[in-house]
Amino acid sequence: MRNILLASAALISCGMAFPASTRSVDEVRAAAGQDASGTHAGAEVPGHGLRGPAARRAGVEASATGMAARYADEDAGGRLAAQLRKGLSEGAYDRYVEAGEFAAALTAEMRNTVQDKHLRAMYQPNRPAGPAQGGEVRAGRGDGAPAAVATVDPRSAAQLARTNYGFDRVELLPGNIGYLKLSQFVPLARSEETATAAMAFLANSEGVIIDLRGVPGGSPDLVARLVSYFTGPEPVTLMTTYMRAADLSEELRTTAEVPGRRMTDRPLMVLIDERTASSAEMFAYFVQRQGLGTLIGATTSGAGLGGNVVPAGSGIYVFVPQIRITDGPGWERTGIVPDVAAEPEEALEVAHAMLLDRLAEADSDPQARRERQWALELIRPMTGSDAALPPLSTFEGAYGARNFVVRDGALVEVAAGGTRIPLTRVGPDVFRSRTVRLTFEQDGRGDAAAVLRETIDGTSARIVRSEGPAPG
């Protein structure tokens, strides 16, 4: 057994359910993220490239041979190969003259044969072909499968750089909670510098949220690197896998060293949804199995077999799932069930609130506890219907050097220099900015008479409302 990082499973089809009933080419094309021509979204296509029966026959044979020799499950690989060849012999593909349409037909055939969300044929004529590199699957044993594999991710270095190597956002949320949003696990050969900078940004936070909602997958070497920040220096075996084509078992392990500081003492929340797939599911799987944090959201896609693409001619590439987990249940077809179920669009708010509650309970510093409680006010919705609340116009007016006006359905504080600060209503008479709480007092007639202005550092002042309307 070799203790090395596993192969990349980037740019996979994920996040869509494939029932046992037969699916049409158009349905599968939509599920696979292909456009009307059957081309994978984002590919640059100068022409359609398919030339006659010989090209179709070569494409089917390359696909069938790859499935028979490489697919993770030998029986399923044989069924896929047989069905593809049967379709060819029966003329099922004869009507396809465009490569994109032909690729979509192959995808439909494969997914109607085996319910595997990784199975996909793609028309990507500009994909760089050649021997595997940088953490991708290596060629097999010379057993008849196509010897060459293409780079999994067809994007150029410049294109990857424009995505910031999959690191969409890193920021500090109220209450000193670090937040990282990923869009892809780009191989470390490209993403290491950006990954290191992102994790360094998070290092001073007291709780961490990693957002994997909608992430289709990527490279396991980046998965292992990021997980390593939440484990100790002693390497941990995260999973053991088997690649049938190479008769090879491998372990994916955490690393003894990481650039920067580990965050083993920080509570970790991971956001997932039904579009979280493949290597993104792998990250969530490790967090859950190793007890490193809490998964929040919805059950993931269930795309659990790793693999790579093989060329099928005419600019068509077929993703062959080749790697299965042997030391645990994995997540193929079942997905990963969250520890805390939440609507995906609300998962961030739920995670943020859970972290703030947990930290506030443990805080011995009154100021730190105050900061958590104030942060909670901003993310928890106010109870009560609008009809039962005093209208916002009740609070308009001049209060010392500050004015309050209603703009676009919100109360806005206008400071002496003219700066406008939109306020969030957190109670019937209570409004918040990030660092200030404003509690309005009403007289016997229900008119605002004064405001208590409190700052997050503990200072406060009561300001009486001036006569007359607020200017501007």
C-alpha positions as MATLAB code, in Angstrom:
seq = 'MRNILLASAALISCGMAFPASTRSVDEVRAAAGQDASGTHAGAEVPGHGLRGPAARRAGVEASATGMAARYADEDAGGRLAAQLRKGLSEGAYDRYVEAGEFAAALTAEMRNTVQDKHLRAMYQPNRPAGPAQGGEVRAGRGDGAPAAVATVDPRSAAQLARTNYGFDRVELLPGNIGYLKLSQFVPLARSEETATAAMAFLANSEGVIIDLRGVPGGSPDLVARLVSYFTGPEPVTLMTTYMRAADLSEELRTTAEVPGRRMTDRPLMVLIDERTASSAEMFAYFVQRQGLGTLIGATTSGAGLGGNVVPAGSGIYVFVPQIRITDGPGWERTGIVPDVAAEPEEALEVAHAMLLDRLAEADSDPQARRERQWALELIRPMTGSDAALPPLSTFEGAYGARNFVVRDGALVEVAAGGTRIPLTRVGPDVFRSRTVRLTFEQDGRGDAAAVLRETIDGTSARIVRSEGPAPG';
ca = [
       0.000    0.000    0.000;
       1.333    3.425   -0.889;
       0.822    6.416    1.411;
       0.362    9.037   -1.280;
      -2.313   11.485   -2.248;
      -5.158   10.191   -4.336;
      -6.007   11.100   -7.890;
      -7.956   14.195   -8.803;
     -11.657   13.960   -9.534;
     -12.199   17.510  -10.683;
     -14.886   18.840  -13.020;
     -17.404   16.092  -12.426;
     -21.134   15.872  -12.892;
     -22.831   16.196   -9.574;
     -25.749   17.467   -7.583;
     -28.505   15.898   -9.670;
     -30.575   12.810   -8.904;
     -30.722   10.088  -11.543;
     -33.734    7.817  -11.010;
     -33.906    4.324  -12.433;
     -36.278    5.405  -15.214;
     -34.774    6.081  -18.631;
     -33.623    9.651  -19.168;
     -33.577   11.470  -22.482;
     -30.530   13.079  -24.028;
     -31.918   16.542  -23.242;
     -32.545   15.637  -19.578;
     -29.071   14.233  -19.104;
     -27.487   17.156  -20.951;
     -29.153   19.584  -18.559;
     -28.113   17.522  -15.525;
     -24.535   17.353  -16.752;
     -24.205   21.112  -17.172;
     -24.082   20.974  -20.961;
     -25.494   23.554  -23.320;
     -27.855   22.991  -26.241;
     -25.064   21.529  -28.383;
     -24.053   19.005  -25.742;
     -20.893   20.938  -24.973;
     -19.802   21.166  -21.366;
     -20.435   24.622  -19.949;
     -17.411   26.860  -20.202;
     -15.642   24.961  -22.992;
     -14.383   26.888  -26.002;
     -15.744   25.240  -29.167;
     -14.534   26.323  -32.600;
     -16.450   23.550  -34.437;
     -18.361   20.339  -33.871;
     -15.687   17.928  -35.038;
     -17.581   14.607  -35.546;
     -16.909   12.988  -38.929;
     -19.080   10.054  -39.892;
     -19.632    6.486  -38.688;
     -15.938    5.805  -38.095;
     -15.732    8.633  -35.539;
     -18.841    7.393  -33.743;
     -17.517    3.833  -33.715;
     -14.138    4.982  -32.359;
     -15.817    7.070  -29.668;
     -18.011    4.207  -28.497;
     -15.147    1.724  -28.515;
     -12.834    4.017  -26.546;
     -15.607    4.649  -24.024;
     -16.532    0.976  -23.731;
     -12.926   -0.145  -23.417;
     -12.256    2.449  -20.749;
     -15.306    1.401  -18.737;
     -14.596   -2.325  -19.019;
     -10.953   -1.999  -17.999;
     -11.057    0.881  -15.536;
     -14.471    1.317  -13.926;
     -14.254    0.868  -10.149;
     -16.754   -2.004  -10.116;
     -15.856   -4.704  -12.654;
     -19.427   -5.926  -13.162;
     -20.778   -2.403  -13.650;
     -17.911   -1.630  -16.044;
     -18.803   -4.686  -18.087;
     -22.463   -3.696  -18.234;
     -21.543   -0.190  -19.351;
     -19.263   -1.514  -22.096;
     -21.877   -3.995  -23.293;
     -24.647   -1.395  -23.409;
     -22.515    1.117  -25.310;
     -21.531   -1.518  -27.891;
     -25.122   -2.708  -28.150;
     -26.250    0.825  -28.866;
     -23.628    1.112  -31.586;
     -24.607   -2.191  -33.216;
     -28.304   -1.258  -33.144;
     -27.695    2.138  -34.735;
     -28.746    4.108  -31.642;
     -26.119    6.760  -32.328;
     -26.390    6.959  -36.118;
     -28.430   10.168  -36.111;
     -25.802   12.178  -34.243;
     -23.630   14.222  -36.581;
     -22.444   16.798  -34.055;
     -19.892   15.825  -31.406;
     -21.748   17.612  -28.603;
     -24.991   15.753  -29.331;
     -23.095   12.474  -29.573;
     -21.420   13.110  -26.197;
     -24.812   13.813  -24.628;
     -26.159   10.547  -26.081;
     -23.241    8.587  -24.594;
     -23.860   10.255  -21.228;
     -27.544    9.302  -21.341;
     -26.708    5.710  -22.283;
     -24.219    5.327  -19.447;
     -26.375    6.933  -16.766;
     -29.392    4.872  -17.768;
     -27.229    1.761  -17.349;
     -25.467    2.559  -14.059;
     -26.651    5.159  -11.570;
     -23.337    6.942  -11.091;
     -23.278   10.735  -11.000;
     -19.698   10.873  -12.233;
     -20.447    9.195  -15.575;
     -20.246   11.749  -18.348;
     -19.012   12.263  -21.892;
     -17.961   15.819  -22.696;
     -17.203   17.621  -25.922;
     -14.177   19.779  -25.097;
     -11.979   20.104  -28.187;
      -9.656   22.614  -26.515;
      -8.977   20.456  -23.469;
      -5.192   19.968  -23.081;
      -4.447   16.278  -23.586;
      -1.412   14.329  -22.503;
      -0.088   12.254  -19.648;
      -1.600   12.792  -16.237;
       0.029   15.410  -14.095;
      -0.249   17.053  -10.718;
      -2.223   14.585   -8.630;
      -4.262   13.025  -11.426;
      -4.882    9.363  -12.188;
      -2.014    7.522  -13.777;
      -2.262    5.057  -16.658;
      -3.240    1.483  -15.833;
      -1.514   -1.851  -16.357;
      -1.529   -1.992  -20.123;
      -4.709   -4.066  -20.095;
      -6.379   -2.618  -23.160;
      -7.715    0.596  -21.638;
      -6.745    3.812  -23.395;
      -3.191    4.497  -22.262;
      -3.503    8.265  -22.223;
      -5.480   10.305  -19.785;
      -6.211   13.982  -20.196;
      -5.754   16.688  -17.652;
      -8.919   16.605  -15.553;
      -9.455   20.344  -15.469;
      -9.348   21.799  -18.986;
      -8.856   25.382  -17.838;
      -5.554   27.108  -18.418;
      -3.384   28.504  -15.623;
      -4.658   31.980  -16.463;
      -8.283   30.848  -16.318;
      -7.735   29.181  -12.937;
      -6.041   32.310  -11.637;
      -9.100   34.366  -12.624;
     -11.171   32.153  -10.303;
      -8.652   32.768   -7.489;
      -8.061   29.005   -7.642;
     -11.493   28.288   -6.228;
     -11.176   30.504   -3.141;
     -14.202   32.744   -3.646;
     -14.386   34.609   -0.321;
     -12.577   34.734    2.970;
     -13.796   37.183    5.584;
     -14.317   37.851    9.256;
     -17.952   37.662   10.354;
     -19.285   39.476   13.445;
     -18.128   37.857   16.675;
     -14.683   36.921   15.260;
     -15.941   34.027   13.126;
     -13.825   33.188   10.087;
     -15.666   32.347    6.868;
     -14.255   30.643    3.763;
     -16.310   30.085    0.588;
     -14.901   27.674   -1.977;
     -16.076   27.027   -5.528;
     -13.638   24.214   -6.442;
     -10.785   22.208   -4.935;
      -8.030   23.167   -7.377;
      -4.872   20.979   -7.193;
      -2.196   22.239   -4.813;
       0.239   22.617   -7.692;
      -1.872   25.650   -8.674;
      -3.691   26.655   -5.506;
      -1.156   26.249   -2.691;
      -0.174   29.902   -2.338;
      -3.794   31.048   -2.285;
      -4.803   28.256    0.107;
      -2.013   29.204    2.498;
      -3.046   32.868    2.448;
      -6.708   31.986    3.064;
      -5.911   29.759    6.028;
      -3.584   32.408    7.467;
      -6.477   34.877    7.329;
      -8.657   32.461    9.316;
      -5.990   31.738   11.930;
      -6.968   34.557   14.316;
     -10.677   33.758   14.277;
     -12.220   31.867   17.194;
     -14.569   29.757   15.090;
     -14.452   28.733   11.428;
     -17.145   28.192    8.790;
     -16.154   26.510    5.506;
     -18.843   26.823    2.854;
     -18.998   23.923    0.372;
     -22.518   24.566   -0.906;
     -22.581   24.043   -4.660;
     -18.951   22.871   -4.870;
     -18.743   20.138   -7.560;
     -15.457   18.593   -6.429;
     -11.809   18.880   -7.331;
      -8.481   17.617   -6.129;
      -8.050   15.430   -3.016;
      -4.599   16.863   -2.342;
      -6.156   20.235   -1.489;
      -8.826   18.433    0.562;
      -6.123   16.738    2.636;
      -4.195   19.994    3.050;
      -7.204   21.932    4.353;
      -8.304   19.101    6.657;
      -4.758   19.009    8.074;
      -5.253   22.469    9.589;
      -7.857   20.940   11.916;
      -5.886   17.848   12.961;
      -2.708   17.437   15.004;
       0.807   17.041   13.584;
       0.654   13.242   13.725;
      -0.562   12.147   10.249;
      -4.044   10.642   10.230;
      -5.253    8.170    7.603;
      -8.405    9.732    6.209;
      -9.365    6.919    3.870;
      -8.024    3.946    1.938;
      -9.011    3.418   -1.680;
      -8.556    0.860   -4.415;
      -8.009    1.484   -8.123;
      -8.932   -1.653  -10.077;
      -7.216   -0.638  -13.332;
      -3.835   -0.384  -11.611;
      -4.530   -2.976   -8.869;
      -3.399   -0.301   -6.457;
      -4.434    0.552   -2.886;
      -3.649    4.013   -1.586;
      -4.128    5.997    1.578;
      -5.028    9.651    1.793;
      -3.466   11.129    4.916;
      -3.178   14.449    6.668;
       0.212   16.130    6.580;
       2.667   16.404    9.466;
       3.293   20.051    8.647;
       1.116   22.834    7.284;
       2.105   26.359    6.238;
       1.093   28.638    9.099;
      -0.874   27.716   12.224;
      -3.161   24.773   12.832;
      -6.657   25.453   14.142;
      -7.304   22.286   16.137;
      -8.778   24.285   19.038;
     -11.361   26.136   16.899;
     -14.927   24.921   16.478;
     -15.498   24.135   12.797;
     -18.761   24.257   10.834;
     -19.018   22.971    7.238;
     -21.942   24.003    5.021;
     -23.236   21.415    2.514;
     -26.174   20.990    0.153;
     -27.448   18.667   -2.570;
     -24.948   20.164   -5.038;
     -21.933   19.443   -2.838;
     -20.225   16.595   -4.709;
     -17.154   14.377   -5.079;
     -14.067   15.856   -3.412;
     -16.215   18.458   -1.655;
     -18.153   15.546   -0.176;
     -14.806   14.005    0.697;
     -13.942   17.018    2.848;
     -17.300   16.821    4.635;
     -16.914   13.041    5.047;
     -13.539   13.461    6.749;
     -14.795   16.206    9.054;
     -17.723   14.043   10.126;
     -15.825   10.743   10.468;
     -12.889   12.274   12.316;
     -15.119   14.337   14.607;
     -13.467   17.574   13.496;
     -16.594   19.702   13.266;
     -20.299   19.928   12.464;
     -21.966   19.574    9.054;
     -24.910   21.919    8.467;
     -27.332   21.991    5.537;
     -28.761   19.239    3.317;
     -27.668   15.747    2.236;
     -24.961   15.902   -0.418;
     -24.962   14.663   -4.000;
     -23.655   11.114   -3.519;
     -20.869   11.198   -6.129;
     -18.373    8.974   -4.367;
     -16.157    7.271   -6.965;
     -13.001    9.108   -7.973;
     -11.522    8.888  -11.423;
     -10.324   10.694  -14.498;
     -11.134   11.336  -18.133;
     -10.007    9.311  -21.136;
     -10.028   10.644  -24.706;
     -12.645    9.191  -27.049;
     -11.674   11.094  -30.200;
     -13.292   14.026  -32.031;
     -12.740   16.279  -29.010;
     -14.815   14.010  -26.748;
     -13.611   12.959  -23.302;
     -15.261   10.416  -21.031;
     -15.023   10.538  -17.252;
     -14.350    7.027  -15.926;
     -14.938    6.484  -12.183;
     -11.999    4.309  -11.165;
     -11.453    4.615   -7.414;
     -13.570    3.298   -4.536;
     -13.219    3.564   -0.765;
     -12.362    0.292    0.992;
     -12.136    1.241    4.680;
     -15.478    2.937    5.283;
     -18.994    3.438    3.955;
     -18.069    6.301    1.644;
     -20.853    8.386    0.139;
     -21.509    6.875   -3.294;
     -25.244    7.273   -4.091;
     -26.143    7.863   -0.423;
     -24.531   11.281   -0.003;
     -23.512   12.614    3.393;
     -26.238   13.444    5.883;
     -25.628   16.705    7.801;
     -25.343   16.733   11.582;
     -27.743   19.683   11.643;
     -30.394   19.864    8.934;
     -31.077   23.350    7.568;
     -32.395   24.892    4.391;
     -29.266   25.470    2.282;
     -29.955   29.200    1.918;
     -30.168   29.493    5.733;
     -27.195   27.265    6.583;
     -24.711   30.120    7.001;
     -26.956   31.968    9.439;
     -27.551   28.742   11.400;
     -23.837   27.951   11.588;
     -22.927   31.501   12.570;
     -25.525   31.540   15.357;
     -24.431   28.125   16.661;
     -20.811   29.220   16.858;
     -21.670   32.477   18.594;
     -23.840   30.664   21.144;
     -21.109   28.138   21.842;
     -18.401   30.757   22.200;
     -20.551   33.074   24.337;
     -21.222   30.245   26.786;
     -17.498   29.573   27.133;
     -16.346   33.218   27.276;
     -14.921   34.365   30.603;
     -14.177   37.816   29.197;
     -17.293   40.046   29.575;
     -16.352   42.123   26.562;
     -15.939   39.048   24.363;
     -19.290   37.709   25.558;
     -20.892   41.067   24.776;
     -19.468   41.002   21.257;
     -20.939   37.517   20.629;
     -24.334   38.542   21.965;
     -24.357   41.657   19.837;
     -23.399   39.636   16.776;
     -26.276   37.248   17.493;
     -28.713   40.162   17.438;
     -27.751   40.929   13.863;
     -28.225   37.423   12.484;
     -31.328   36.257   14.333;
     -34.631   37.446   12.879;
     -36.888   39.612   15.007;
     -40.143   37.942   16.037;
     -43.523   39.607   15.516;
     -45.384   40.802   12.441;
     -44.790   44.189   10.835;
     -48.392   45.148   11.611;
     -47.683   44.933   15.351;
     -44.600   47.157   15.179;
     -44.425   50.935   15.459;
     -43.940   52.392   11.970;
     -40.380   53.444   11.169;
     -41.539   57.045   10.784;
     -42.106   57.039   14.561;
     -38.348   57.271   15.083;
     -37.535   59.913   12.465;
     -36.142   63.133   13.832;
     -33.070   64.935   15.128;
     -31.390   63.604   18.265;
     -28.526   65.913   19.168;
     -26.025   65.930   16.299;
     -27.576   62.835   14.712;
     -30.648   62.502   12.539;
     -32.746   59.467   11.716;
     -34.635   59.181    8.438;
     -36.493   56.409    6.611;
     -35.018   55.480    3.249;
     -35.945   52.478    1.080;
     -37.904   50.815    3.848;
     -35.163   51.043    6.479;
     -34.248   53.427    9.271;
     -31.010   55.240    8.489;
     -28.772   57.112   10.909;
     -27.259   60.287    9.455;
     -24.132   61.331   11.356;
     -22.961   64.925   11.771;
     -20.648   64.672    8.761;
     -23.425   63.350    6.541;
     -22.431   59.660    6.679;
     -25.499   57.425    6.295;
     -25.616   54.172    8.268;
     -28.465   51.735    7.464;
     -29.841   50.126   10.612;
     -31.181   46.621   11.230;
     -34.324   46.309   13.324;
     -33.716   43.754   16.097;
     -36.667   44.643   18.314;
     -39.831   46.758   18.197;
     -37.898   49.860   19.334;
     -34.314   48.578   18.949;
     -32.050   49.047   15.941;
     -28.480   47.981   15.263;
     -25.447   48.733   13.197;
     -22.418   46.491   13.538;
     -21.007   48.425   16.511;
     -23.946   50.444   17.885;
     -27.303   49.585   19.490;
     -30.062   52.203   19.472;
     -33.039   51.806   21.812;
     -35.772   54.387   21.282;
     -38.030   55.578   24.093;
     -41.629   56.591   23.397;
     -43.824   59.040   25.280;
     -47.427   58.484   26.303;
     -48.667   59.380   22.819;
     -46.427   56.771   21.149;
     -43.996   59.352   19.741;
     -40.245   58.837   20.049;
     -38.894   61.022   22.853;
     -35.260   59.909   23.204;
     -32.743   57.288   22.125;
     -30.245   55.317   24.207;
     -27.098   54.922   22.134;
     -24.827   52.063   23.261;
     -21.510   51.111   21.688;
     -20.024   47.646   21.566;
     -17.187   48.693   23.875;
     -19.690   49.432   26.672;
     -20.203   53.205   26.511;
     -23.721   54.656   26.390;
     -25.533   57.986   26.153;
     -29.194   58.987   26.295;
     -30.069   61.635   23.703;
     -33.369   63.555   23.785;
     -35.177   64.069   20.503;
     -35.207   67.655   19.238;
     -38.385   69.406   18.140;
     -39.280   69.469   14.462;
     -38.702   67.038   11.571;
     -35.291   65.601   10.799;
     -33.526   67.380    7.945;
     -32.523   65.427    4.805;
];
